[in-house]
């Protein structure tokens, strides 16, 4: 008996969300980066895109399905007092909680459906996967948070990046954006730098809490480089992406009790700018 492909994808996305909850949100995202790189290499070598689309960007470890579902399951477990709300590095299998794992599955299936809808309607103007992660974080914050939506943000000035660190972040994002743009320009794929930056988060999982998170800069700079062949423009948009992310982090992660992926949110915002502007 042959199952309808849509049913297979729904069940697979549910399983992918459960898997992310079992192994933990950040480990799932790291594996996503690894499989994205492998998938891109396969396609660059002339192979099919099935591995990339099903494993790296699909129901197994697509960031919108696995990472976002892992965040939701972690937030739900935190709401129930089983774990710290932001313990994104912790595999939840140790909780032995069926409801926690099911939350991961439900968010995985929901992410698949939302991404399919977004791809149909706004896929030509944005990165639907990033928008789906944003929406998943929004739903997670609404349903599982005990704090105010914006945490303990008290003054408008707190939204802006601190002057002491702004120059530092500009320099980092400028040169990393240039490097990511070069890599994407030479390979023809903005996903290669994105995947490598995600996989590099294995150092964050290993306890290096100050390890830089730059996959948002990588993919936006990579896209600009591929679209324009201009590395200086790619570097500039890397800086803009980092600036947006810092504002979003101050706005949405100011002592709030659920993790919000401000990096994916910055990718979503910038994609609405970059894709219509350069295509």
CSV table of C-alpha atoms in Angstrom, one decimal:
chain,number,residue,atom,x,y,z
A,1,UNK,CA,0.0,0.0,0.0
A,2,UNK,CA,1.5,3.3,-1.1
A,3,UNK,CA,0.9,6.3,1.2
A,4,UNK,CA,0.1,9.7,-0.1
A,5,UNK,CA,3.3,11.9,-0.1
A,6,UNK,CA,1.6,14.7,2.0
A,7,UNK,CA,0.6,12.1,4.7
A,8,UNK,CA,4.2,10.8,4.7
A,9,UNK,CA,5.6,14.3,5.2
A,10,UNK,CA,3.1,15.1,8.0
A,11,UNK,CA,4.0,12.0,9.9
A,12,UNK,CA,7.7,12.5,9.2
A,13,UNK,CA,7.5,16.1,10.4
A,14,UNK,CA,5.8,14.9,13.6
A,15,UNK,CA,8.6,12.3,14.1
A,16,UNK,CA,11.2,15.0,13.3
A,17,UNK,CA,9.8,17.3,16.0
A,18,UNK,CA,9.8,14.4,18.5
A,19,UNK,CA,13.3,13.5,17.6
A,20,UNK,CA,14.4,17.1,18.2
A,21,UNK,CA,12.8,17.1,21.6
A,22,UNK,CA,14.5,13.8,22.5
A,23,UNK,CA,18.0,14.9,21.6
A,24,UNK,CA,17.6,18.6,22.5
A,25,UNK,CA,17.0,21.8,20.6
A,26,UNK,CA,20.6,22.9,20.0
A,27,UNK,CA,22.0,19.5,19.2
A,28,UNK,CA,19.2,19.3,16.6
A,29,UNK,CA,20.3,22.6,15.1
A,30,UNK,CA,23.9,21.6,15.0
A,31,UNK,CA,23.0,18.4,13.1
A,32,UNK,CA,20.9,20.5,10.8
A,33,UNK,CA,24.0,22.5,9.9
A,34,UNK,CA,26.0,19.3,9.3
A,35,UNK,CA,23.4,17.8,7.0
A,36,UNK,CA,22.9,21.1,5.1
A,37,UNK,CA,26.6,21.1,4.3
A,38,UNK,CA,26.5,17.5,3.3
A,39,UNK,CA,23.4,18.1,1.1
A,40,UNK,CA,25.0,21.1,-0.5
A,41,UNK,CA,28.2,19.2,-1.3
A,42,UNK,CA,26.1,16.5,-2.9
A,43,UNK,CA,24.3,18.9,-5.1
A,44,UNK,CA,27.5,20.8,-6.0
A,45,UNK,CA,29.0,17.4,-7.1
A,46,UNK,CA,26.0,17.0,-9.5
A,47,UNK,CA,23.9,14.7,-7.3
A,48,UNK,CA,20.2,15.0,-6.4
A,49,UNK,CA,18.9,17.5,-3.9
A,50,UNK,CA,16.9,14.9,-2.0
A,51,UNK,CA,19.3,14.6,0.9
A,52,UNK,CA,19.4,18.4,1.3
A,53,UNK,CA,15.6,18.8,1.0
A,54,UNK,CA,14.6,15.9,3.2
A,55,UNK,CA,17.3,15.7,5.8
A,56,UNK,CA,19.0,19.1,6.1
A,57,UNK,CA,16.0,21.3,5.3
A,58,UNK,CA,13.2,18.8,5.7
A,59,UNK,CA,11.4,16.7,8.3
A,60,UNK,CA,14.5,15.2,9.8
A,61,UNK,CA,16.5,18.2,10.7
A,62,UNK,CA,15.1,21.2,8.9
A,63,UNK,CA,15.5,24.2,11.3
A,64,UNK,CA,11.8,25.1,11.2
A,65,UNK,CA,10.9,21.5,12.2
A,66,UNK,CA,13.6,20.2,14.5
A,67,UNK,CA,15.1,23.3,16.0
A,68,UNK,CA,11.9,25.2,16.5
A,69,UNK,CA,10.1,22.1,17.8
A,70,UNK,CA,13.0,21.5,20.2
A,71,UNK,CA,12.6,25.0,21.5
A,72,UNK,CA,8.9,24.6,22.0
A,73,UNK,CA,9.3,21.3,23.8
A,74,UNK,CA,11.9,22.8,26.1
A,75,UNK,CA,9.7,25.8,26.8
A,76,UNK,CA,6.8,23.5,27.6
A,77,UNK,CA,8.9,21.4,30.0
A,78,UNK,CA,10.0,24.6,31.6
A,79,UNK,CA,6.4,25.7,32.1
A,80,UNK,CA,5.7,22.4,33.8
A,81,UNK,CA,8.7,22.9,36.1
A,82,UNK,CA,10.6,19.9,34.7
A,83,UNK,CA,13.6,21.9,33.4
A,84,UNK,CA,14.9,25.4,33.0
A,85,UNK,CA,13.0,27.1,30.2
A,86,UNK,CA,16.1,28.1,28.3
A,87,UNK,CA,17.9,24.7,28.6
A,88,UNK,CA,18.3,24.4,24.9
A,89,UNK,CA,21.4,22.3,25.1
A,90,UNK,CA,19.7,19.6,27.2
A,91,UNK,CA,18.3,16.4,25.6
A,92,UNK,CA,14.8,16.0,26.9
A,93,UNK,CA,14.8,12.2,26.8
A,94,UNK,CA,15.9,12.2,30.4
A,95,UNK,CA,12.6,13.6,31.5
A,96,UNK,CA,10.7,10.5,30.3
A,97,UNK,CA,7.7,12.7,29.6
A,98,UNK,CA,5.3,11.8,26.8
A,99,UNK,CA,3.6,15.2,26.7
A,100,UNK,CA,7.0,17.0,26.3
A,101,UNK,CA,7.9,14.8,23.3
A,102,UNK,CA,4.4,15.2,21.8
A,103,UNK,CA,4.7,18.9,22.0
A,104,UNK,CA,7.8,18.6,19.9
A,105,UNK,CA,5.9,16.4,17.4
A,106,UNK,CA,3.0,18.8,17.2
A,107,UNK,CA,5.2,21.8,16.6
A,108,UNK,CA,7.1,19.8,13.9
A,109,UNK,CA,3.9,19.0,12.0
A,110,UNK,CA,2.7,22.6,12.5
A,111,UNK,CA,6.0,23.9,11.1
A,112,UNK,CA,5.7,21.7,8.0
A,113,UNK,CA,2.2,22.9,7.3
A,114,UNK,CA,3.0,26.6,7.9
A,115,UNK,CA,6.2,26.4,5.8
A,116,UNK,CA,4.2,24.8,2.9
A,117,UNK,CA,1.7,27.7,3.0
A,118,UNK,CA,4.4,30.3,3.2
A,119,UNK,CA,6.3,28.8,0.4
A,120,UNK,CA,3.3,29.0,-1.9
A,121,UNK,CA,2.4,32.6,-1.0
A,122,UNK,CA,5.6,34.4,-0.1
A,123,UNK,CA,8.3,32.1,-1.2
A,124,UNK,CA,9.4,34.4,-4.0
A,125,UNK,CA,9.9,37.3,-1.6
A,126,UNK,CA,11.4,35.7,1.6
A,127,UNK,CA,13.0,32.6,3.2
A,128,UNK,CA,9.9,30.7,4.4
A,129,UNK,CA,11.9,28.5,6.8
A,130,UNK,CA,13.1,31.5,8.7
A,131,UNK,CA,9.6,33.0,8.8
A,132,UNK,CA,8.3,29.7,10.1
A,133,UNK,CA,10.9,29.6,12.9
A,134,UNK,CA,9.8,33.2,13.8
A,135,UNK,CA,6.1,32.1,14.0
A,136,UNK,CA,7.0,29.0,16.0
A,137,UNK,CA,8.9,31.2,18.5
A,138,UNK,CA,5.9,33.5,18.7
A,139,UNK,CA,3.5,30.7,19.4
A,140,UNK,CA,5.9,29.3,22.0
A,141,UNK,CA,6.2,32.6,23.8
A,142,UNK,CA,2.4,33.2,23.8
A,143,UNK,CA,1.5,29.7,25.2
A,144,UNK,CA,4.4,28.7,27.4
A,145,UNK,CA,5.8,31.9,28.9
A,146,UNK,CA,5.1,33.1,32.4
A,147,UNK,CA,6.8,36.5,32.0
A,148,UNK,CA,5.6,39.5,30.0
A,149,UNK,CA,6.0,39.1,26.2
A,150,UNK,CA,9.0,41.4,26.1
A,151,UNK,CA,10.5,40.2,29.4
A,152,UNK,CA,11.7,42.9,31.7
A,153,UNK,CA,12.3,45.5,29.0
A,154,UNK,CA,11.7,48.9,30.7
A,155,UNK,CA,13.1,51.6,28.5
A,156,UNK,CA,13.2,52.2,24.8
A,157,UNK,CA,17.0,52.8,25.0
A,158,UNK,CA,17.5,49.2,26.0
A,159,UNK,CA,16.4,48.0,22.6
A,160,UNK,CA,19.4,49.6,20.8
A,161,UNK,CA,22.8,47.8,20.8
A,162,UNK,CA,25.2,49.1,23.5
A,163,UNK,CA,27.7,51.6,22.3
A,164,UNK,CA,30.5,49.8,24.0
A,165,UNK,CA,30.0,46.7,21.9
A,166,UNK,CA,28.5,48.1,18.7
A,167,UNK,CA,31.8,48.8,16.9
A,168,UNK,CA,33.0,45.3,17.9
A,169,UNK,CA,30.0,43.7,16.3
A,170,UNK,CA,30.2,45.8,13.2
A,171,UNK,CA,33.8,44.7,12.6
A,172,UNK,CA,33.0,41.0,13.2
A,173,UNK,CA,29.9,41.0,10.9
A,174,UNK,CA,31.6,43.1,8.2
A,175,UNK,CA,34.5,40.7,7.7
A,176,UNK,CA,32.6,37.5,8.3
A,177,UNK,CA,30.0,38.8,5.9
A,178,UNK,CA,32.7,39.3,3.3
A,179,UNK,CA,34.1,35.9,3.9
A,180,UNK,CA,30.7,34.2,3.7
A,181,UNK,CA,30.0,36.1,0.6
A,182,UNK,CA,33.2,34.9,-1.0
A,183,UNK,CA,32.4,31.3,-0.1
A,184,UNK,CA,28.9,31.6,-1.5
A,185,UNK,CA,30.1,33.3,-4.7
A,186,UNK,CA,32.7,30.6,-5.3
A,187,UNK,CA,30.3,27.7,-4.7
A,188,UNK,CA,27.1,29.3,-6.0
A,189,UNK,CA,25.3,28.4,-2.8
A,190,UNK,CA,24.5,30.7,0.2
A,191,UNK,CA,23.6,27.6,2.2
A,192,UNK,CA,27.2,26.4,2.5
A,193,UNK,CA,28.3,29.1,4.9
A,194,UNK,CA,25.0,29.0,6.7
A,195,UNK,CA,25.4,25.2,7.3
A,196,UNK,CA,29.0,25.6,8.5
A,197,UNK,CA,28.1,28.4,10.9
A,198,UNK,CA,25.3,26.2,12.4
A,199,UNK,CA,27.6,23.2,12.7
A,200,UNK,CA,30.2,25.3,14.4
A,201,UNK,CA,27.7,25.8,17.3
A,202,UNK,CA,28.9,22.4,18.5
A,203,UNK,CA,31.4,24.5,20.5
A,204,UNK,CA,28.4,26.2,22.2
A,205,UNK,CA,27.0,22.8,23.0
A,206,UNK,CA,30.4,21.8,24.4
A,207,UNK,CA,30.2,24.7,26.9
A,208,UNK,CA,31.9,27.6,25.1
A,209,UNK,CA,29.1,30.0,26.0
A,210,UNK,CA,30.8,33.0,24.3
A,211,UNK,CA,31.1,31.2,21.0
A,212,UNK,CA,29.9,33.6,18.2
A,213,UNK,CA,26.6,32.8,16.5
A,214,UNK,CA,26.9,34.1,12.9
A,215,UNK,CA,24.7,31.9,10.7
A,216,UNK,CA,22.3,34.8,10.1
A,217,UNK,CA,25.1,36.9,8.7
A,218,UNK,CA,26.4,33.9,6.7
A,219,UNK,CA,23.2,33.3,4.8
A,220,UNK,CA,22.2,36.9,4.1
A,221,UNK,CA,25.7,37.9,3.0
A,222,UNK,CA,25.8,34.7,0.9
A,223,UNK,CA,22.6,35.5,-0.8
A,224,UNK,CA,23.6,39.1,-1.6
A,225,UNK,CA,26.9,37.8,-3.0
A,226,UNK,CA,25.2,35.3,-5.2
A,227,UNK,CA,22.6,37.8,-6.4
A,228,UNK,CA,25.0,40.7,-7.0
A,229,UNK,CA,28.6,39.3,-7.3
A,230,UNK,CA,29.5,42.2,-5.0
A,231,UNK,CA,31.4,41.2,-1.9
A,232,UNK,CA,31.4,44.7,-0.5
A,233,UNK,CA,27.7,44.8,-0.7
A,234,UNK,CA,27.5,41.3,0.9
A,235,UNK,CA,29.7,42.6,3.8
A,236,UNK,CA,27.4,45.6,4.3
A,237,UNK,CA,24.3,43.5,4.5
A,238,UNK,CA,26.1,41.3,7.0
A,239,UNK,CA,26.5,44.3,9.2
A,240,UNK,CA,22.8,45.3,8.8
A,241,UNK,CA,21.7,41.7,9.6
A,242,UNK,CA,23.8,41.7,12.8
A,243,UNK,CA,22.4,45.1,13.8
A,244,UNK,CA,18.9,43.8,13.4
A,245,UNK,CA,19.7,40.7,15.4
A,246,UNK,CA,21.1,42.7,18.3
A,247,UNK,CA,18.0,44.9,18.4
A,248,UNK,CA,15.7,41.8,18.4
A,249,UNK,CA,17.8,40.1,21.1
A,250,UNK,CA,17.4,43.2,23.4
A,251,UNK,CA,13.7,43.4,22.6
A,252,UNK,CA,12.7,39.7,22.8
A,253,UNK,CA,15.3,38.1,25.1
A,254,UNK,CA,15.4,40.6,27.9
A,255,UNK,CA,15.0,38.1,30.7
A,256,UNK,CA,12.0,36.5,29.1
A,257,UNK,CA,11.5,32.9,30.0
A,258,UNK,CA,11.3,31.2,26.6
A,259,UNK,CA,14.1,31.2,24.1
A,260,UNK,CA,13.4,33.3,21.0
A,261,UNK,CA,15.5,32.7,17.9
A,262,UNK,CA,16.4,36.3,17.1
A,263,UNK,CA,18.9,35.1,14.5
A,264,UNK,CA,16.2,33.4,12.4
A,265,UNK,CA,14.0,36.4,12.9
A,266,UNK,CA,16.7,38.7,11.6
A,267,UNK,CA,17.1,36.3,8.6
A,268,UNK,CA,13.3,36.5,8.0
A,269,UNK,CA,13.3,40.3,8.1
A,270,UNK,CA,16.4,40.7,5.9
A,271,UNK,CA,15.1,38.2,3.3
A,272,UNK,CA,12.1,40.4,2.7
A,273,UNK,CA,14.6,43.2,1.9
A,274,UNK,CA,17.3,41.3,0.0
A,275,UNK,CA,15.2,39.0,-2.2
A,276,UNK,CA,12.9,41.7,-3.7
A,277,UNK,CA,15.8,44.2,-3.9
A,278,UNK,CA,18.2,42.0,-5.8
A,279,UNK,CA,16.1,39.5,-7.8
